[in-house]
Amino acid sequence: MDRRSPFAIMLKSRRHERRLSQLDLAMEAGISQRHLSFLESGRSKPGRDVAARLARALRLAPELANAFMAEAGFAPIFPARAITDAAMAPVRSAAAQVLQGHMPYPAVLVDAVGDVLDANVAFDAALSLFGDPAELWDRTHEGRQQNLYRLTLHPAGTAAALVNFGDVARATLQRMAREGQAGPRLAALIKEIVGWGTIDPAWASPGWGPSPAPIFAERYRIGHQMLSIFAVTTRLGTAMDAIAGGLRVESYFPADHRTQKVMERLER
């Protein structure tokens, strides 16, 4: 049984993920290797300044940096404003322009864990291909916050029509596993998804298998139609806020002419 503090365990784990030696990290953070060794073994506790320097040296994303500081017993480094906060108005405006500018194709604004914050009209229209959108969300979420990962991978969601589900699920879990290193909320969602029993748990390991292609098509059979789409991610936030730092727009494009015509007809 590991008797080290959660901070000591987290520190060593993140250092390994960054593939840094103790000496490399110590030099980057401006502390001695001996001090770092004592921190990782739990023999010493960090001061706030040392913990903050280690978070910066490890290049932790804002949400994870805050969790790192919490494990060390200190207040967060980064604020975590809600998307509705007045200070976030410029970000909301930028997101709205990106969503509207992608018409007539679907686009959705999500946070670091994939929770849906906004979407354009074409996204809602595309969901209608799978039945009533409200019922689709209810089946997959049961009243919880709408989440793009859950919608895509849940057996009762769009996955039911996904012809290449294995390829998409594997690539999605690989992405989530890598980004799960940016915070505990996404790690918890990965655990939930794996618990459904429709996905190989090995897919959730960051180092499992070859890296997925940068762009690949999701192929859906809807009635007698085969539709293919691919997504491009646009990052919107800054590293100065734990929420804004994880905001992104997922913009969907038709992968063939048939899908293009269907999407354009839906928007009209």
CSV table of C-alpha atoms in Angstrom, one decimal:
chain,number,residue,atom,x,y,z
A,1,MET,CA,0.0,0.0,0.0
A,2,ASP,CA,1.3,3.4,-1.0
A,3,ARG,CA,1.5,5.6,2.1
A,4,ARG,CA,2.7,8.7,0.4
A,5,SER,CA,0.5,11.8,0.4
A,6,PRO,CA,-1.7,12.4,-2.6
A,7,PHE,CA,0.5,15.3,-3.6
A,8,ALA,CA,3.7,13.2,-3.6
A,9,ILE,CA,1.9,10.6,-5.8
A,10,MET,CA,0.6,13.2,-8.1
A,11,LEU,CA,4.0,15.0,-8.4
A,12,LYS,CA,5.8,11.8,-9.4
A,13,SER,CA,3.1,10.7,-11.7
A,14,ARG,CA,3.0,14.0,-13.6
A,15,ARG,CA,6.8,14.0,-13.8
A,16,HIS,CA,6.8,10.6,-15.4
A,17,GLU,CA,4.1,11.6,-17.9
A,18,ARG,CA,6.3,14.5,-18.9
A,19,ARG,CA,9.2,12.1,-19.3
A,20,LEU,CA,11.4,14.3,-17.0
A,21,SER,CA,14.1,13.1,-14.7
A,22,GLN,CA,14.2,14.4,-11.2
A,23,LEU,CA,17.2,16.5,-12.1
A,24,ASP,CA,15.4,18.0,-15.2
A,25,LEU,CA,12.3,18.9,-13.2
A,26,ALA,CA,14.3,20.2,-10.2
A,27,MET,CA,16.4,22.5,-12.5
A,28,GLU,CA,13.3,23.7,-14.3
A,29,ALA,CA,11.5,24.5,-11.0
A,30,GLY,CA,14.6,26.1,-9.4
A,31,ILE,CA,14.9,23.6,-6.5
A,32,SER,CA,17.5,21.0,-5.6
A,33,GLN,CA,17.1,17.4,-6.8
A,34,ARG,CA,17.4,16.3,-3.2
A,35,HIS,CA,14.4,18.6,-2.3
A,36,LEU,CA,12.4,17.1,-5.2
A,37,SER,CA,13.3,13.6,-4.1
A,38,PHE,CA,12.0,14.3,-0.6
A,39,LEU,CA,8.8,15.8,-2.0
A,40,GLU,CA,8.1,12.7,-4.1
A,41,SER,CA,8.8,10.3,-1.3
A,42,GLY,CA,6.6,12.3,1.1
A,43,ARG,CA,9.4,13.1,3.4
A,44,SER,CA,8.9,16.8,2.9
A,45,LYS,CA,5.9,19.1,2.2
A,46,PRO,CA,6.1,21.9,-0.3
A,47,GLY,CA,5.6,25.6,0.4
A,48,ARG,CA,3.2,27.4,-1.8
A,49,ASP,CA,5.9,29.0,-4.0
A,50,VAL,CA,7.6,25.7,-4.6
A,51,ALA,CA,4.3,24.0,-5.4
A,52,ALA,CA,3.5,26.8,-7.9
A,53,ARG,CA,6.9,26.6,-9.5
A,54,LEU,CA,6.5,22.8,-9.9
A,55,ALA,CA,3.1,23.3,-11.5
A,56,ARG,CA,4.6,25.7,-14.0
A,57,ALA,CA,7.6,23.4,-14.7
A,58,LEU,CA,5.3,20.5,-15.3
A,59,ARG,CA,3.3,22.6,-17.8
A,60,LEU,CA,0.1,21.7,-16.1
A,61,ALA,CA,-3.1,22.9,-17.7
A,62,PRO,CA,-5.1,25.4,-15.5
A,63,GLU,CA,-7.6,22.9,-14.1
A,64,LEU,CA,-4.9,20.4,-13.2
A,65,ALA,CA,-2.6,23.1,-11.8
A,66,ASN,CA,-5.4,24.0,-9.4
A,67,ALA,CA,-5.9,20.4,-8.4
A,68,PHE,CA,-2.1,20.1,-7.9
A,69,MET,CA,-2.1,23.1,-5.6
A,70,ALA,CA,-5.1,21.7,-3.7
A,71,GLU,CA,-3.3,18.4,-3.0
A,72,ALA,CA,-0.4,20.5,-1.7
A,73,GLY,CA,-2.9,22.3,0.7
A,74,PHE,CA,-3.0,25.7,-1.1
A,75,ALA,CA,-5.5,27.9,-2.9
A,76,PRO,CA,-5.8,27.6,-6.7
A,77,ILE,CA,-3.4,29.5,-9.0
A,78,PHE,CA,-6.0,30.1,-11.8
A,79,PRO,CA,-9.5,31.5,-11.4
A,80,ALA,CA,-12.3,29.4,-12.7
A,81,ARG,CA,-15.0,31.7,-14.0
A,82,ALA,CA,-18.3,30.3,-15.3
A,83,ILE,CA,-18.9,30.9,-19.0
A,84,THR,CA,-21.8,33.1,-18.0
A,85,ASP,CA,-19.5,35.4,-15.9
A,86,ALA,CA,-19.3,39.0,-17.2
A,87,ALA,CA,-15.6,38.7,-17.6
A,88,MET,CA,-16.1,35.9,-20.1
A,89,ALA,CA,-18.3,38.1,-22.5
A,90,PRO,CA,-15.5,38.5,-25.1
A,91,VAL,CA,-15.0,34.7,-25.1
A,92,ARG,CA,-18.7,34.1,-25.5
A,93,SER,CA,-18.9,36.6,-28.4
A,94,ALA,CA,-15.9,35.0,-30.1
A,95,ALA,CA,-17.5,31.5,-29.7
A,96,ALA,CA,-20.8,32.7,-31.1
A,97,GLN,CA,-19.1,34.1,-34.2
A,98,VAL,CA,-17.2,30.8,-34.8
A,99,LEU,CA,-20.4,28.8,-34.4
A,100,GLN,CA,-22.5,31.0,-36.7
A,101,GLY,CA,-19.6,31.3,-39.2
A,102,HIS,CA,-19.6,27.5,-39.7
A,103,MET,CA,-23.2,27.4,-40.9
A,104,PRO,CA,-24.6,25.4,-42.7
A,105,TYR,CA,-22.6,22.7,-41.0
A,106,PRO,CA,-22.8,21.7,-37.4
A,107,ALA,CA,-20.5,23.2,-34.7
A,108,VAL,CA,-20.7,23.0,-30.9
A,109,LEU,CA,-18.9,24.8,-28.1
A,110,VAL,CA,-17.6,22.5,-25.3
A,111,ASP,CA,-15.4,22.8,-22.2
A,112,ALA,CA,-12.4,20.7,-21.2
A,113,VAL,CA,-14.5,17.7,-20.2
A,114,GLY,CA,-16.7,17.9,-23.3
A,115,ASP,CA,-19.8,19.5,-21.6
A,116,VAL,CA,-21.9,21.3,-24.2
A,117,LEU,CA,-22.1,25.1,-23.6
A,118,ASP,CA,-23.5,26.3,-26.9
A,119,ALA,CA,-24.2,25.0,-30.5
A,120,ASN,CA,-25.4,26.4,-33.8
A,121,VAL,CA,-28.7,25.6,-35.4
A,122,ALA,CA,-27.1,23.1,-37.8
A,123,PHE,CA,-25.9,21.0,-34.8
A,124,ASP,CA,-29.4,20.6,-33.5
A,125,ALA,CA,-30.7,19.9,-37.0
A,126,ALA,CA,-28.0,17.1,-37.5
A,127,LEU,CA,-29.1,15.5,-34.2
A,128,SER,CA,-32.7,15.2,-35.6
A,129,LEU,CA,-31.4,12.6,-38.1
A,130,PHE,CA,-31.1,10.3,-35.1
A,131,GLY,CA,-34.7,11.0,-33.9
A,132,ASP,CA,-36.0,13.6,-31.5
A,133,PRO,CA,-33.0,15.5,-30.1
A,134,ALA,CA,-34.6,16.0,-26.7
A,135,GLU,CA,-35.2,12.2,-26.4
A,136,LEU,CA,-31.7,11.5,-27.5
A,137,TRP,CA,-30.2,13.7,-24.8
A,138,ASP,CA,-32.6,12.1,-22.2
A,139,ARG,CA,-31.6,8.6,-23.1
A,140,THR,CA,-27.9,9.2,-22.8
A,141,HIS,CA,-27.8,11.7,-20.0
A,142,GLU,CA,-30.8,11.2,-17.7
A,143,GLY,CA,-31.0,14.9,-16.7
A,144,ARG,CA,-27.3,15.5,-16.4
A,145,GLN,CA,-25.3,18.2,-18.2
A,146,GLN,CA,-25.2,17.6,-21.9
A,147,ASN,CA,-21.8,16.1,-22.9
A,148,LEU,CA,-20.4,15.5,-26.4
A,149,TYR,CA,-18.3,12.5,-25.5
A,150,ARG,CA,-21.3,10.8,-23.7
A,151,LEU,CA,-23.6,11.6,-26.6
A,152,THR,CA,-21.1,10.1,-29.1
A,153,LEU,CA,-20.1,6.9,-27.2
A,154,HIS,CA,-23.2,6.0,-25.2
A,155,PRO,CA,-24.9,2.8,-26.5
A,156,ALA,CA,-28.2,4.7,-26.7
A,157,GLY,CA,-26.7,7.7,-28.4
A,158,THR,CA,-25.4,8.3,-31.9
A,159,ALA,CA,-23.1,5.3,-31.4
A,160,ALA,CA,-26.1,3.1,-32.3
A,161,ALA,CA,-25.8,4.3,-36.0
A,162,LEU,CA,-22.0,4.6,-36.0
A,163,VAL,CA,-20.7,2.0,-38.5
A,164,ASN,CA,-17.0,2.4,-37.5
A,165,PHE,CA,-17.7,2.6,-33.8
A,166,GLY,CA,-14.6,0.7,-32.8
A,167,ASP,CA,-12.3,3.1,-34.6
A,168,VAL,CA,-14.0,6.2,-33.4
A,169,ALA,CA,-14.3,5.0,-29.8
A,170,ARG,CA,-10.7,4.0,-29.7
A,171,ALA,CA,-9.5,7.4,-31.1
A,172,THR,CA,-11.9,9.3,-28.8
A,173,LEU,CA,-10.8,7.4,-25.7
A,174,GLN,CA,-7.1,8.0,-26.7
A,175,ARG,CA,-7.8,11.7,-27.0
A,176,MET,CA,-9.7,11.8,-23.7
A,177,ALA,CA,-6.9,9.8,-22.0
A,178,ARG,CA,-4.3,12.3,-23.1
A,179,GLU,CA,-6.5,15.3,-22.2
A,180,GLY,CA,-7.5,13.5,-19.0
A,181,GLN,CA,-4.1,14.4,-17.7
A,182,ALA,CA,-5.4,18.0,-17.8
A,183,GLY,CA,-7.9,17.5,-14.9
A,184,PRO,CA,-9.8,15.1,-12.7
A,185,ARG,CA,-13.2,15.7,-14.2
A,186,LEU,CA,-12.3,14.1,-17.6
A,187,ALA,CA,-10.6,11.2,-15.8
A,188,ALA,CA,-13.9,10.6,-14.0
A,189,LEU,CA,-15.9,10.7,-17.3
A,190,ILE,CA,-13.5,8.1,-18.8
A,191,LYS,CA,-14.1,5.8,-15.9
A,192,GLU,CA,-17.8,6.2,-16.4
A,193,ILE,CA,-17.6,5.4,-20.1
A,194,VAL,CA,-15.4,2.4,-19.7
A,195,GLY,CA,-17.9,1.2,-17.1
A,196,TRP,CA,-20.7,0.9,-19.8
A,197,GLY,CA,-19.0,-2.4,-21.0
A,198,THR,CA,-19.1,-1.5,-24.7
A,199,ILE,CA,-15.5,-0.2,-24.8
A,200,ASP,CA,-12.2,-2.0,-24.2
A,201,PRO,CA,-10.6,-0.5,-21.1
A,202,ALA,CA,-7.2,-0.6,-22.8
A,203,TRP,CA,-8.3,2.1,-25.1
A,204,ALA,CA,-8.3,4.6,-22.2
A,205,SER,CA,-4.6,4.2,-21.7
A,206,PRO,CA,-2.6,7.2,-23.0
A,207,GLY,CA,0.1,5.0,-24.4
A,208,TRP,CA,-2.1,2.3,-25.9
A,209,GLY,CA,-1.6,1.5,-29.6
A,210,PRO,CA,-0.6,3.7,-32.4
A,211,SER,CA,-1.5,7.4,-32.5
A,212,PRO,CA,-4.8,8.0,-34.4
A,213,ALA,CA,-4.8,9.8,-37.7
A,214,PRO,CA,-5.1,13.6,-37.3
A,215,ILE,CA,-8.4,13.5,-39.2
A,216,PHE,CA,-10.7,10.5,-39.7
A,217,ALA,CA,-14.3,10.2,-40.8
A,218,GLU,CA,-17.2,9.1,-38.6
A,219,ARG,CA,-19.5,7.0,-40.8
A,220,TYR,CA,-23.1,6.8,-39.8
A,221,ARG,CA,-25.8,4.5,-41.3
A,222,ILE,CA,-29.1,6.3,-41.0
A,223,GLY,CA,-32.0,4.5,-42.8
A,224,HIS,CA,-30.7,3.8,-46.2
A,225,GLN,CA,-28.1,6.5,-46.2
A,226,MET,CA,-24.4,6.4,-45.3
A,227,LEU,CA,-23.2,9.7,-44.0
A,228,SER,CA,-19.6,10.6,-43.3
A,229,ILE,CA,-18.3,13.6,-41.3
A,230,PHE,CA,-15.0,14.7,-39.7
A,231,ALA,CA,-14.4,17.3,-37.0
A,232,VAL,CA,-11.8,20.1,-36.6
A,233,THR,CA,-11.1,21.6,-33.2
A,234,THR,CA,-10.7,25.3,-32.6
A,235,ARG,CA,-9.3,26.3,-29.2
A,236,LEU,CA,-10.8,29.5,-27.8
A,237,GLY,CA,-9.6,30.1,-24.3
A,238,THR,CA,-6.4,31.4,-22.7
A,239,ALA,CA,-4.2,29.9,-20.1
A,240,MET,CA,-5.2,32.5,-17.6
A,241,ASP,CA,-8.5,30.9,-16.5
A,242,ALA,CA,-9.2,27.3,-15.6
A,243,ILE,CA,-12.5,27.3,-17.5
A,244,ALA,CA,-11.5,29.5,-20.5
A,245,GLY,CA,-8.3,27.5,-21.0
A,246,GLY,CA,-10.3,24.4,-21.9
A,247,LEU,CA,-12.9,25.9,-24.2
A,248,ARG,CA,-13.0,24.7,-27.8
A,249,VAL,CA,-15.4,24.5,-30.8
A,250,GLU,CA,-15.8,21.2,-32.5
A,251,SER,CA,-16.7,22.0,-36.2
A,252,TYR,CA,-18.1,19.2,-38.3
A,253,PHE,CA,-17.5,19.0,-42.0
A,254,PRO,CA,-19.0,16.6,-44.6
A,255,ALA,CA,-16.5,14.0,-45.8
A,256,ASP,CA,-18.3,13.4,-49.1
A,257,HIS,CA,-20.7,15.0,-51.5
A,258,ARG,CA,-23.7,13.0,-50.4
A,259,THR,CA,-23.3,14.1,-46.7
A,260,GLN,CA,-22.7,17.7,-47.9
A,261,LYS,CA,-26.1,17.7,-49.7
A,262,VAL,CA,-27.9,16.2,-46.7
A,263,MET,CA,-26.4,18.8,-44.3
A,264,GLU,CA,-27.2,21.7,-46.5
A,265,ARG,CA,-30.8,20.4,-47.0
A,266,LEU,CA,-31.2,20.1,-43.2
A,267,GLU,CA,-30.1,23.7,-42.6
A,268,ARG,CA,-32.6,25.0,-45.2
